[in-house]
JSON list of C-alpha atoms in Angstrom, two decimals:
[
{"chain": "A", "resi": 20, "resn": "UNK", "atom": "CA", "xyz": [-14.93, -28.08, -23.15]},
{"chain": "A", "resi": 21, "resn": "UNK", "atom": "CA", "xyz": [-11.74, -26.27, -23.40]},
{"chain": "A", "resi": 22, "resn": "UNK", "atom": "CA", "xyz": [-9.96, -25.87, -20.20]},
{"chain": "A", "resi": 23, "resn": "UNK", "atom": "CA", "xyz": [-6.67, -24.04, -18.95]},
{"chain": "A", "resi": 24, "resn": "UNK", "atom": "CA", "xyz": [-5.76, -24.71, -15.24]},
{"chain": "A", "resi": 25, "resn": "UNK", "atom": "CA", "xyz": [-3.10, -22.83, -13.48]},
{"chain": "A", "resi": 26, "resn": "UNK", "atom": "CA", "xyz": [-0.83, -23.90, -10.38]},
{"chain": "A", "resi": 27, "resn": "UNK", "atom": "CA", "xyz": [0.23, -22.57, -7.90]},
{"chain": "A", "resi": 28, "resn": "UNK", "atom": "CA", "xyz": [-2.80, -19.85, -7.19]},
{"chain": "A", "resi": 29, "resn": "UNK", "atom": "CA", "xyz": [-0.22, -18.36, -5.34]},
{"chain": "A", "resi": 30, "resn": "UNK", "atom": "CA", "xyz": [3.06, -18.49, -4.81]},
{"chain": "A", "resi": 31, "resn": "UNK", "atom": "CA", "xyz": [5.86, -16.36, -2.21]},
{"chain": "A", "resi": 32, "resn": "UNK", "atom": "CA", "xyz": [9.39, -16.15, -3.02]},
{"chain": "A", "resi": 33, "resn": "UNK", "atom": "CA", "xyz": [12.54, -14.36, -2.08]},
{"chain": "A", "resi": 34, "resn": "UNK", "atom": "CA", "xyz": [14.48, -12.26, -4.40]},
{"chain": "A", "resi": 35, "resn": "UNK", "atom": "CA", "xyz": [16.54, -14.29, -6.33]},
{"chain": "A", "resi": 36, "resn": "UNK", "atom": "CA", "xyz": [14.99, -17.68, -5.20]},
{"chain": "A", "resi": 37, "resn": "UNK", "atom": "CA", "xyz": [14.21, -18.80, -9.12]},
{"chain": "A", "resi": 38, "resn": "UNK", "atom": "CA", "xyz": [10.71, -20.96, -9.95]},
{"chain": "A", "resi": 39, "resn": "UNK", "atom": "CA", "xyz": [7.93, -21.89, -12.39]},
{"chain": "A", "resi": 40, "resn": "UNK", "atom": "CA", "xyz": [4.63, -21.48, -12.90]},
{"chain": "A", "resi": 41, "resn": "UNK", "atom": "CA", "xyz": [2.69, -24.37, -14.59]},
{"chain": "A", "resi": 42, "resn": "UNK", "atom": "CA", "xyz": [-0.53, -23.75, -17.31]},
{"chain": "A", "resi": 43, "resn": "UNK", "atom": "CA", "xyz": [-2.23, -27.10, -18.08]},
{"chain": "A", "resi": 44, "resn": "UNK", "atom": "CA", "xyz": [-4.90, -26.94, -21.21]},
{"chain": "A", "resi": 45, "resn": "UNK", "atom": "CA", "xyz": [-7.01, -28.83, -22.71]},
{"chain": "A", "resi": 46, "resn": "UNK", "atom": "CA", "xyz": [-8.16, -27.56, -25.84]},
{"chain": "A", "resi": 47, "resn": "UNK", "atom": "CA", "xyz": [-8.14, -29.32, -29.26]},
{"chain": "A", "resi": 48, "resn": "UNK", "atom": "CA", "xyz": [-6.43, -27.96, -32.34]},
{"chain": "A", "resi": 49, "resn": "UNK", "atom": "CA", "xyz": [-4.35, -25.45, -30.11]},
{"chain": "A", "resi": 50, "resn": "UNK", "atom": "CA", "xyz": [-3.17, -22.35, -32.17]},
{"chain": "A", "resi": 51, "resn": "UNK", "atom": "CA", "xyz": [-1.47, -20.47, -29.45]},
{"chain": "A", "resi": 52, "resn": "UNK", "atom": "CA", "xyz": [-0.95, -20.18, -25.59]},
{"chain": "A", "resi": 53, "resn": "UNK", "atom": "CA", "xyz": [-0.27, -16.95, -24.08]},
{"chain": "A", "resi": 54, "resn": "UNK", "atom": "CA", "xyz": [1.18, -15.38, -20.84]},
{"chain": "A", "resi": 55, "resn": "UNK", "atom": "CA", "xyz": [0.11, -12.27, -19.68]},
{"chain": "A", "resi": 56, "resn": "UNK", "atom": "CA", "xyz": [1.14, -10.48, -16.66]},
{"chain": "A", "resi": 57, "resn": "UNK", "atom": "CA", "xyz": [-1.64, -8.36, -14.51]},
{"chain": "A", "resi": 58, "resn": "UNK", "atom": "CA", "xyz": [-1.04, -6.01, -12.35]},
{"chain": "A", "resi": 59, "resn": "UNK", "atom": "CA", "xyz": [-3.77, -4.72, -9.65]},
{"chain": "A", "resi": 60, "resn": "UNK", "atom": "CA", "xyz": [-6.39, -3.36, -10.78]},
{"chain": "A", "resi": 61, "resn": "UNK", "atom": "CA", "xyz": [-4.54, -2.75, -14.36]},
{"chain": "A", "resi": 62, "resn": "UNK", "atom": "CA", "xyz": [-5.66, -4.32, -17.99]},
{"chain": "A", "resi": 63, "resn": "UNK", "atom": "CA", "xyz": [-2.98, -7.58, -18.54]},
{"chain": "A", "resi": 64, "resn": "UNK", "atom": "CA", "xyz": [0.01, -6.93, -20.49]},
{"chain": "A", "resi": 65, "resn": "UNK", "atom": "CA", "xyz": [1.37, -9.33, -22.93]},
{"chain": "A", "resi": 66, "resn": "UNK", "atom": "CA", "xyz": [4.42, -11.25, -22.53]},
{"chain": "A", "resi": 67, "resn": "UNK", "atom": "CA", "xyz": [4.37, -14.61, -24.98]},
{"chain": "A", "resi": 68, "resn": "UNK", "atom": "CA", "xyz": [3.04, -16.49, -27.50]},
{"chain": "A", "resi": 69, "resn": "UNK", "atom": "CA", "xyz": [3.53, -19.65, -27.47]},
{"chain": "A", "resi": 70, "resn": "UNK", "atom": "CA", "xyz": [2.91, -22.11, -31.07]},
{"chain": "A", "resi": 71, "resn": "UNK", "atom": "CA", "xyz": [4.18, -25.42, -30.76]},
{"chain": "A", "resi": 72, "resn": "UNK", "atom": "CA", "xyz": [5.42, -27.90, -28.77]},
{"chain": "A", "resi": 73, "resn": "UNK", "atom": "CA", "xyz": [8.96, -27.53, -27.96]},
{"chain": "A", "resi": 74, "resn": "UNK", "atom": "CA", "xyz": [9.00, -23.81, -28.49]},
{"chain": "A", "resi": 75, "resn": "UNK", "atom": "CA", "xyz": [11.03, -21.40, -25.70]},
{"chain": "A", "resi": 76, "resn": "UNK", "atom": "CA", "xyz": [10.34, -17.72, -25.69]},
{"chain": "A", "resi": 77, "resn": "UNK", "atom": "CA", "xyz": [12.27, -15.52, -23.15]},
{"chain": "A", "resi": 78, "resn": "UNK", "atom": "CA", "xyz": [12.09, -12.17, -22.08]},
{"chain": "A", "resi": 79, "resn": "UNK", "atom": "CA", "xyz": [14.52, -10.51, -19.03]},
{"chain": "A", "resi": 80, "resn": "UNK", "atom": "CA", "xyz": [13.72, -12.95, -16.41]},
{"chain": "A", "resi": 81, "resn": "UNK", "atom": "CA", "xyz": [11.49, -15.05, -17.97]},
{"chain": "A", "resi": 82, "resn": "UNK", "atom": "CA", "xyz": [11.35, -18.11, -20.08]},
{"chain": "A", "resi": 83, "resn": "UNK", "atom": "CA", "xyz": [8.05, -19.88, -21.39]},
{"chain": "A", "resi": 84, "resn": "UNK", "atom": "CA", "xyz": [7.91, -22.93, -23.04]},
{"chain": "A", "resi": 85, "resn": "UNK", "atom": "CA", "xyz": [5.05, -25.52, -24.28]},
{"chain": "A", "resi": 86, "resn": "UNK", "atom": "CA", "xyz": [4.20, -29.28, -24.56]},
{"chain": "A", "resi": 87, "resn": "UNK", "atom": "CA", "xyz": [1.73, -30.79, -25.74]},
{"chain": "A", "resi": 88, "resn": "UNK", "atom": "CA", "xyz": [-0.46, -30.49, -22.51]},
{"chain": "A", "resi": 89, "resn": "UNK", "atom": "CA", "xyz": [1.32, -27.81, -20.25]},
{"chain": "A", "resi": 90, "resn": "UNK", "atom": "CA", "xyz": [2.93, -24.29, -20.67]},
{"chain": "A", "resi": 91, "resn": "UNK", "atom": "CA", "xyz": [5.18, -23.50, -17.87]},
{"chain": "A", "resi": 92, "resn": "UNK", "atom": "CA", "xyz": [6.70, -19.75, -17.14]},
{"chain": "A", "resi": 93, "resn": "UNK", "atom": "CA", "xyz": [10.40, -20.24, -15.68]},
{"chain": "A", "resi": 94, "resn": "UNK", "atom": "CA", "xyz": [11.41, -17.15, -13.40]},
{"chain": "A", "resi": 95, "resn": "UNK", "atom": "CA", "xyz": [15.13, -17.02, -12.76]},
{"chain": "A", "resi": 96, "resn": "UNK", "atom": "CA", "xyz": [16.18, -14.28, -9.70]},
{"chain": "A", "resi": 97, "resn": "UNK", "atom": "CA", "xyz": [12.93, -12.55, -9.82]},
{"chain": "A", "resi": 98, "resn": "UNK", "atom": "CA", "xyz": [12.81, -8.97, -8.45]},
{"chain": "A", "resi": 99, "resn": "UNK", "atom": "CA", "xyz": [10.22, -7.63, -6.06]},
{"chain": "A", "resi": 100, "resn": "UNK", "atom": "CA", "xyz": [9.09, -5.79, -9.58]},
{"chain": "A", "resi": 101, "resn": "UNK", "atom": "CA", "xyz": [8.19, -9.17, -10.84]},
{"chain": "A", "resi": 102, "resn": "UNK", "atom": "CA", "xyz": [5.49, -9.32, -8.31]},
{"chain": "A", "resi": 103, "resn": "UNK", "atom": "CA", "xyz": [2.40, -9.65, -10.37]},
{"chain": "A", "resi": 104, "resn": "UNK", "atom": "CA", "xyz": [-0.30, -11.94, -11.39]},
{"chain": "A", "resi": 105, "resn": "UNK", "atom": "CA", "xyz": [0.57, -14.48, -14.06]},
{"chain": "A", "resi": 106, "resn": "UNK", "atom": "CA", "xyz": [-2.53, -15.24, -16.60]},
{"chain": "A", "resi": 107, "resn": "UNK", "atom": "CA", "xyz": [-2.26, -18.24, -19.09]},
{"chain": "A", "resi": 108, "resn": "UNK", "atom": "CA", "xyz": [-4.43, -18.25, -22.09]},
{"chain": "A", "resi": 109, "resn": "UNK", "atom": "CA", "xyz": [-5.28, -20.78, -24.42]},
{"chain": "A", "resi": 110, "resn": "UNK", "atom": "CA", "xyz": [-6.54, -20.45, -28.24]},
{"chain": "A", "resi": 111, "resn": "UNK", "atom": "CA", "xyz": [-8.35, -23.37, -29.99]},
{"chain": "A", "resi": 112, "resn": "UNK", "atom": "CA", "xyz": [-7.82, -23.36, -33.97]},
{"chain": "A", "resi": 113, "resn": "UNK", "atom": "CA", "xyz": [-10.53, -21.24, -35.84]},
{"chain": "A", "resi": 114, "resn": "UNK", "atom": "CA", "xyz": [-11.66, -19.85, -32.64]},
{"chain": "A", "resi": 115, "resn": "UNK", "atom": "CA", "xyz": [-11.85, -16.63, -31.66]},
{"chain": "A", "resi": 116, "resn": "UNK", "atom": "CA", "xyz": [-11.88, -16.33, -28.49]},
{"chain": "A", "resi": 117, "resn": "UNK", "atom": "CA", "xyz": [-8.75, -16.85, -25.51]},
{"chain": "A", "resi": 118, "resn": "UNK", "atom": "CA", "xyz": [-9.70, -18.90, -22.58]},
{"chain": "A", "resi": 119, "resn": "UNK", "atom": "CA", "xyz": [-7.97, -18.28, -19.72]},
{"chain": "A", "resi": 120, "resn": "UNK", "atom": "CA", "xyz": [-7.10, -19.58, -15.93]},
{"chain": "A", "resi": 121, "resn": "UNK", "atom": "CA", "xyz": [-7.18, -18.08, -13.06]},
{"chain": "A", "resi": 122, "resn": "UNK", "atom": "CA", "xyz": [-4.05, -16.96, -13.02]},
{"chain": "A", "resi": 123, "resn": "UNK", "atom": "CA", "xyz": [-0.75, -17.62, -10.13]},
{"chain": "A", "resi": 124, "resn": "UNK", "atom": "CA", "xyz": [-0.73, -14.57, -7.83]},
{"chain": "A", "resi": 125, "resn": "UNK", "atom": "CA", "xyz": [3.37, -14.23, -7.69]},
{"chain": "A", "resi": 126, "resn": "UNK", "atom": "CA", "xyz": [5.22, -11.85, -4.61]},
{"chain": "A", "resi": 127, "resn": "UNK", "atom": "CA", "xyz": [8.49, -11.60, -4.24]},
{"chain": "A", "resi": 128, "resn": "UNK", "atom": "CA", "xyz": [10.08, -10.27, -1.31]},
{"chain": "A", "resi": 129, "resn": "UNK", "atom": "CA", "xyz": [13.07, -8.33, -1.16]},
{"chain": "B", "resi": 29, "resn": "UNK", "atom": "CA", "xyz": [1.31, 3.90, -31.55]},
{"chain": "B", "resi": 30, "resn": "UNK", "atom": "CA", "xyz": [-1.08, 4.27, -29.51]},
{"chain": "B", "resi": 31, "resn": "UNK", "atom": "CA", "xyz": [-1.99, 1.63, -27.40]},
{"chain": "B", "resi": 32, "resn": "UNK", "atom": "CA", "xyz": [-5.69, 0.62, -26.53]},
{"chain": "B", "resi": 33, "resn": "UNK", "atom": "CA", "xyz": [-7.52, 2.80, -24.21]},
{"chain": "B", "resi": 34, "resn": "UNK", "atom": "CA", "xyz": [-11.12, 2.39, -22.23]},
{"chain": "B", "resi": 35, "resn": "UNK", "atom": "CA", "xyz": [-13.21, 4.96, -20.74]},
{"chain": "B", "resi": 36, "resn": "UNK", "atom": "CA", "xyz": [-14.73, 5.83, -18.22]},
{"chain": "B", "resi": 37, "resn": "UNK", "atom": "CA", "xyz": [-11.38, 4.34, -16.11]},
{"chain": "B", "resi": 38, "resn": "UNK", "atom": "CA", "xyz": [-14.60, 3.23, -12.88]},
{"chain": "B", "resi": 39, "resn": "UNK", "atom": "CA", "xyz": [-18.08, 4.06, -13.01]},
{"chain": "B", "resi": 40, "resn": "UNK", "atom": "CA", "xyz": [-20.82, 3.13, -10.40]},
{"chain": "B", "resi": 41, "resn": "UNK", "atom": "CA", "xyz": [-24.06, 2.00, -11.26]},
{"chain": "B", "resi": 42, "resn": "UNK", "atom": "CA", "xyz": [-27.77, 0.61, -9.74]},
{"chain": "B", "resi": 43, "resn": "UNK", "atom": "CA", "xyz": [-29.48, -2.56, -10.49]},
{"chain": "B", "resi": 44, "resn": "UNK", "atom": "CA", "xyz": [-31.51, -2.35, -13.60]},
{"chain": "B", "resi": 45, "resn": "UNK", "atom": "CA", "xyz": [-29.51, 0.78, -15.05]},
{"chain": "B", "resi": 46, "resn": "UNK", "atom": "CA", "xyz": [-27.64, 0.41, -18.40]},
{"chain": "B", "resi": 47, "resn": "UNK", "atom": "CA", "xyz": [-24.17, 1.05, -19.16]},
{"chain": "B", "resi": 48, "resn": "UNK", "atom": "CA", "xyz": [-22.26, 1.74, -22.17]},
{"chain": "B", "resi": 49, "resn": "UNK", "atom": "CA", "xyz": [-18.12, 1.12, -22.29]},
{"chain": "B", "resi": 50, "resn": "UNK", "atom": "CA", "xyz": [-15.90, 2.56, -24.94]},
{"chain": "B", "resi": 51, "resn": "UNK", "atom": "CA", "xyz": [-12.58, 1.23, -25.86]},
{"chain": "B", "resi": 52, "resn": "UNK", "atom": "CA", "xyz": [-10.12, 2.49, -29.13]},
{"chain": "B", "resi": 53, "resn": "UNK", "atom": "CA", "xyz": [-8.20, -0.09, -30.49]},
{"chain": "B", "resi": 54, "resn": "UNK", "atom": "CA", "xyz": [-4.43, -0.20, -30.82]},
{"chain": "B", "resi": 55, "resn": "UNK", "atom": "CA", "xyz": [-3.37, 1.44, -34.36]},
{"chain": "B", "resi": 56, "resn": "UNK", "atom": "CA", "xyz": [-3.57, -0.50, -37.51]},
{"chain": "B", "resi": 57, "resn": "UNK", "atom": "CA", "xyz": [-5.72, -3.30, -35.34]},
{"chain": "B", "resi": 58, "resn": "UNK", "atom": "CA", "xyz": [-8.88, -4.42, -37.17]},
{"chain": "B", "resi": 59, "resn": "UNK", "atom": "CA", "xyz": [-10.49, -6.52, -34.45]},
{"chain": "B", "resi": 60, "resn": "UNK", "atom": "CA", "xyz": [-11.74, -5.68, -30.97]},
{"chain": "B", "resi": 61, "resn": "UNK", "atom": "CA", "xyz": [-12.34, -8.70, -28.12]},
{"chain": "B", "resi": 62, "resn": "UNK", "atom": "CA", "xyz": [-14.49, -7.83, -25.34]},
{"chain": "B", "resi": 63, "resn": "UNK", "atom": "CA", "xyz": [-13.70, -9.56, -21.63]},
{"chain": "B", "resi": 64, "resn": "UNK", "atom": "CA", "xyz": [-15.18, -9.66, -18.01]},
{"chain": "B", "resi": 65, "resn": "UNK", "atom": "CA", "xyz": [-13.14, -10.39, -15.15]},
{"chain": "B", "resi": 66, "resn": "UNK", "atom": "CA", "xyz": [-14.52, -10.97, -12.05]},
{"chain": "B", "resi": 67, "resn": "UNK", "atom": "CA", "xyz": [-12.28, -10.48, -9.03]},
{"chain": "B", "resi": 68, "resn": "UNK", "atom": "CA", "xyz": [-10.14, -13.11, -8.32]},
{"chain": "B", "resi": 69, "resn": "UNK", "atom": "CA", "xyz": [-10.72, -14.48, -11.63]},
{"chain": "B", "resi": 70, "resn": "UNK", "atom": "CA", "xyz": [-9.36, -15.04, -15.41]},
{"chain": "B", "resi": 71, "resn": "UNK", "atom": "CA", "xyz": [-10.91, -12.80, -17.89]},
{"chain": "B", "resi": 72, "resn": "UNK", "atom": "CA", "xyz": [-14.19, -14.46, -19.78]},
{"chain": "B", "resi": 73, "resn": "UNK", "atom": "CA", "xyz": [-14.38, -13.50, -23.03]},
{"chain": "B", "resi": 74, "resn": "UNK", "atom": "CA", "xyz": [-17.86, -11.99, -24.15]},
{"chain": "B", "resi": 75, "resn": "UNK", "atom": "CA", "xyz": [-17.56, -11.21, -28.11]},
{"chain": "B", "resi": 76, "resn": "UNK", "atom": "CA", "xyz": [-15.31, -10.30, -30.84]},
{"chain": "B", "resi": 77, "resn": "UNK", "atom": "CA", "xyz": [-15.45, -7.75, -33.82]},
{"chain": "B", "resi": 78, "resn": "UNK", "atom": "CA", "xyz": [-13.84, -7.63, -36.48]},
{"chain": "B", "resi": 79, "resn": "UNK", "atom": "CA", "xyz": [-14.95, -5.11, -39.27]},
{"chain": "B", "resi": 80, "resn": "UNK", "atom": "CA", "xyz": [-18.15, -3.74, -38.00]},
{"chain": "B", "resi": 81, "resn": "UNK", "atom": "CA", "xyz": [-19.33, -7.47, -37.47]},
{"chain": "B", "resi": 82, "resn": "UNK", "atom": "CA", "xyz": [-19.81, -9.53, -34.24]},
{"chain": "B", "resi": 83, "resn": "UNK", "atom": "CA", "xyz": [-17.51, -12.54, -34.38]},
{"chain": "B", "resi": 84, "resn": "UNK", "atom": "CA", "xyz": [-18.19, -15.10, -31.99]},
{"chain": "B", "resi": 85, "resn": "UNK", "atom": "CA", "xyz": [-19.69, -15.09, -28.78]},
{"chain": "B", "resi": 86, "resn": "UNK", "atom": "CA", "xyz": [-18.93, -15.97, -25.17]},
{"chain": "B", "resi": 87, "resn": "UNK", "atom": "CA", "xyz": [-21.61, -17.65, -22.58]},
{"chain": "B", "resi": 88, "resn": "UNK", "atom": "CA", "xyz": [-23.53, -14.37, -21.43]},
{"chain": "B", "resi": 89, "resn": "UNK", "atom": "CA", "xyz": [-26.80, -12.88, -21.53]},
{"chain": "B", "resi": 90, "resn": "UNK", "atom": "CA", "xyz": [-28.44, -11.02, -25.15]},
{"chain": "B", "resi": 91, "resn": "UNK", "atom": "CA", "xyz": [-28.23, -7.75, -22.94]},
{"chain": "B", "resi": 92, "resn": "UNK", "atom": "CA", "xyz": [-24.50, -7.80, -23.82]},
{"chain": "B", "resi": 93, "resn": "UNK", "atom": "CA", "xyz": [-24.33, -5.99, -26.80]},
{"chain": "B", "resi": 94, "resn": "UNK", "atom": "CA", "xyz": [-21.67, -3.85, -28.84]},
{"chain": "B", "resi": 95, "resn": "UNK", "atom": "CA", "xyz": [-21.06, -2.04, -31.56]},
{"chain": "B", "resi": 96, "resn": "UNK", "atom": "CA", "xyz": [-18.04, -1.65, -33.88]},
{"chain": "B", "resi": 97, "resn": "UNK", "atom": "CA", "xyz": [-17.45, 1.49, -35.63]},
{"chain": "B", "resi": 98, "resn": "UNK", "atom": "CA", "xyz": [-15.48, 2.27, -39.25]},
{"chain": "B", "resi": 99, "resn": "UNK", "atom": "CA", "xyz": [-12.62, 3.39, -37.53]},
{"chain": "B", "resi": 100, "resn": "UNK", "atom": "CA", "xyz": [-12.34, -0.11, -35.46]},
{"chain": "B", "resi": 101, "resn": "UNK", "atom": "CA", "xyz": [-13.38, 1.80, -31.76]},
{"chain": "B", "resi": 102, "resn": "UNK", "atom": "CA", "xyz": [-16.05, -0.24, -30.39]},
{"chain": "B", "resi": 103, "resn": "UNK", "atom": "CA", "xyz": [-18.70, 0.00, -27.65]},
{"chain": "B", "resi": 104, "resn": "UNK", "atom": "CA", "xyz": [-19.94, -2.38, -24.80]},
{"chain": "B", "resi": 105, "resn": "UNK", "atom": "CA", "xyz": [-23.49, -2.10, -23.95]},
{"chain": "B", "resi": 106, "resn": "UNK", "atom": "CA", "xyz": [-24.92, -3.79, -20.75]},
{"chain": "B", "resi": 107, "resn": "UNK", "atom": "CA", "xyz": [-28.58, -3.64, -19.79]},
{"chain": "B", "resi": 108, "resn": "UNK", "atom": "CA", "xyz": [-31.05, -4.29, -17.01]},
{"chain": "B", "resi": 109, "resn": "UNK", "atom": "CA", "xyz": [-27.52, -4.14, -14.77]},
{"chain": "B", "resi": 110, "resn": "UNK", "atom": "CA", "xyz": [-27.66, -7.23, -12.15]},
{"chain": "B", "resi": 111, "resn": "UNK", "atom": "CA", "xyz": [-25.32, -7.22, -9.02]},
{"chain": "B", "resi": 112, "resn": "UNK", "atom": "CA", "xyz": [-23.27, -9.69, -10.36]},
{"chain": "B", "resi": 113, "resn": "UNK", "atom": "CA", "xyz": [-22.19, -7.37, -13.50]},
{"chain": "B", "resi": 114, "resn": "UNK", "atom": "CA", "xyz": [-19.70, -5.77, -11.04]},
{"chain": "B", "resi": 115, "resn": "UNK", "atom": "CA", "xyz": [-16.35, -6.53, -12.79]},
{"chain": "B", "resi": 116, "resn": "UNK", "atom": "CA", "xyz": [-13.74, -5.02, -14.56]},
{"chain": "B", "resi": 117, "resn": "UNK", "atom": "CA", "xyz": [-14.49, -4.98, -18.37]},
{"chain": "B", "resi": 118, "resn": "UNK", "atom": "CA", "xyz": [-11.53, -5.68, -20.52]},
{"chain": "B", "resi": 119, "resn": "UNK", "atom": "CA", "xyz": [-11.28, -4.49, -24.09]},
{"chain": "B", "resi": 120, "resn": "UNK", "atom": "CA", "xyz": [-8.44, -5.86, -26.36]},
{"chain": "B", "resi": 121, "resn": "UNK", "atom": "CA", "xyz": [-7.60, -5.60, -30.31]},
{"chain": "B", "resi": 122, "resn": "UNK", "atom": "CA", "xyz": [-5.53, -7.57, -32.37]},
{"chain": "B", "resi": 123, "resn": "UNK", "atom": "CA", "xyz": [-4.35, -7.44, -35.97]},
{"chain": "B", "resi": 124, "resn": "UNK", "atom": "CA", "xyz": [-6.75, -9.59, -37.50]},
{"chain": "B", "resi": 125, "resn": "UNK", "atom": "CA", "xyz": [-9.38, -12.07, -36.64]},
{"chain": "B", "resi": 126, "resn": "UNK", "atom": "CA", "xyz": [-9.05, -15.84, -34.54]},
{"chain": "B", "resi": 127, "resn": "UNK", "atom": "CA", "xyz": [-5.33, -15.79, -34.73]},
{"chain": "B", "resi": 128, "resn": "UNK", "atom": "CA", "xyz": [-3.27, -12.90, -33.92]},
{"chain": "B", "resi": 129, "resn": "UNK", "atom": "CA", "xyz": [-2.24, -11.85, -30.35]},
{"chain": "B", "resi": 130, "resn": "UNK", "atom": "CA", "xyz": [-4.64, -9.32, -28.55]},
{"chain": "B", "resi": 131, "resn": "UNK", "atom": "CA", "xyz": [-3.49, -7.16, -26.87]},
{"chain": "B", "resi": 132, "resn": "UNK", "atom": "CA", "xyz": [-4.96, -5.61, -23.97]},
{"chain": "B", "resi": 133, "resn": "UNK", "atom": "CA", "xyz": [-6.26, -1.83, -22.47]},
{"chain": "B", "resi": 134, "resn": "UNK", "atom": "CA", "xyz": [-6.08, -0.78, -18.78]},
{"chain": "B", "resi": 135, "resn": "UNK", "atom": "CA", "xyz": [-9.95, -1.61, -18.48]},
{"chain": "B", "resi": 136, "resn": "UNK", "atom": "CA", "xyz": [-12.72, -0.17, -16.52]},
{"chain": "B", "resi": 137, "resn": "UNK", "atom": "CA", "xyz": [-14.17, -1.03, -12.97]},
{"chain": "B", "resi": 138, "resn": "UNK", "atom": "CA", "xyz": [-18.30, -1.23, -12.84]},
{"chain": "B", "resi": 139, "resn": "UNK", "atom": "CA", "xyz": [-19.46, -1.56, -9.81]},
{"chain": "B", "resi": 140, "resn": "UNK", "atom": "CA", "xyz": [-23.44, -2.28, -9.54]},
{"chain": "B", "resi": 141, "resn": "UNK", "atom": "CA", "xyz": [-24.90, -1.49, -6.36]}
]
């Protein structure tokens, strides 16, 4: 059954104190991995998609990249505006449908 | 362009009452993804369509149903309304069917008392 696990659930860090996030999946045939960012109580917004192994997309702050088995989402000097929560999504090939985790709960503190 | 947008924004229901969602899909999208999320939780996806035609379905119930209309807007019918329905209900479109990114709108919050 395809699977996409996400680590930390949460995670606290001072502004400026740079991290990752990790997305493990298991899904065969993988046609793209997504990050989306939630805020409370909002719809997720999108923020990459991801191909192939060895790809690196990167946005402001952010940098995702892929392997075969794991996504991670690099933060570098996050701002307390990058508090959010961090959903990874998986696609399997000829599917329709995203599976996600449960997302990393991310606060930054000023 | 317009970005995708849901209505009602929250709406309170009681157990056994039906619902109906609407959601308008993103300009010059063709395909509209329908997703719970629990509280706490990742979004579950419940079905997709893509011109007028359900596309694949998720692990819930028959009395999920939608509806796709000619311009692309679709509806999200729930019936018989169980506790456990309390979520926020997620619409998103994308460009075409199984491979493009969707993209989502700001949802809206059922709560089932």
């Amino acid at each position: 059954e395809d699977q996409v696990t996400q680590s930390p659930e949460a995670l606290r860090l001072q502004e400026g104190e740079s991290s990752s996030l990790n997305c493990s999946y298991t899904v065969s045939g993988l046609r793209g991995l997504f990050w989306y960012r939630q805020d409370p109580g909002k719809g997720p917004e999108f923020l990459f998609t991801l191909y192939s192994a060895g790809e690196e997309k990167e946005k402001e702050r952010l940098k995702a990249t892929l392997t075969k088995k794991e996504s991670f989402l690099h933060i570098t000097a996050p701002k307390p505006e990058d508090s959010a929560t961090y959903l990874c999504a998986a696609a399997q090939g000829g599917s329709e449908k995203l599976v996600f985790g449960k997302g990393t709960k991310l606060t930054v503190n000023p | 362009e317009t970005g995708v947008t849901q209505s009602p924004t929250h709406l309170i229901k009681t157990r056994g009452q039906q619902v109906t969602l609407r959601c308008s899909s993103q300009s010059g999208h063709n395909t509209v993804s329908w997703y719970q999320q629990a509280l706490g939780q990742g979004p579950q996806f419940i079905f997709q369509y893509y011109r007028e035609e359900e596309n694949g379905r998720g692990n819930f119930p028959p009395r999920f149903s939608g509806l796709q209309f000619p311009n692309y807007s679709s509806e999200l019918n729930v019936n018989a309304l169980e506790l456990d329905d309390s979520a926020l209900y997620l619409c998103a479109s994308s460009a075409a069917q199984g491979t493009e990114t969707q993209y989502f709108g700001p949802g809206t919050r059922l709560l089932v008392l």
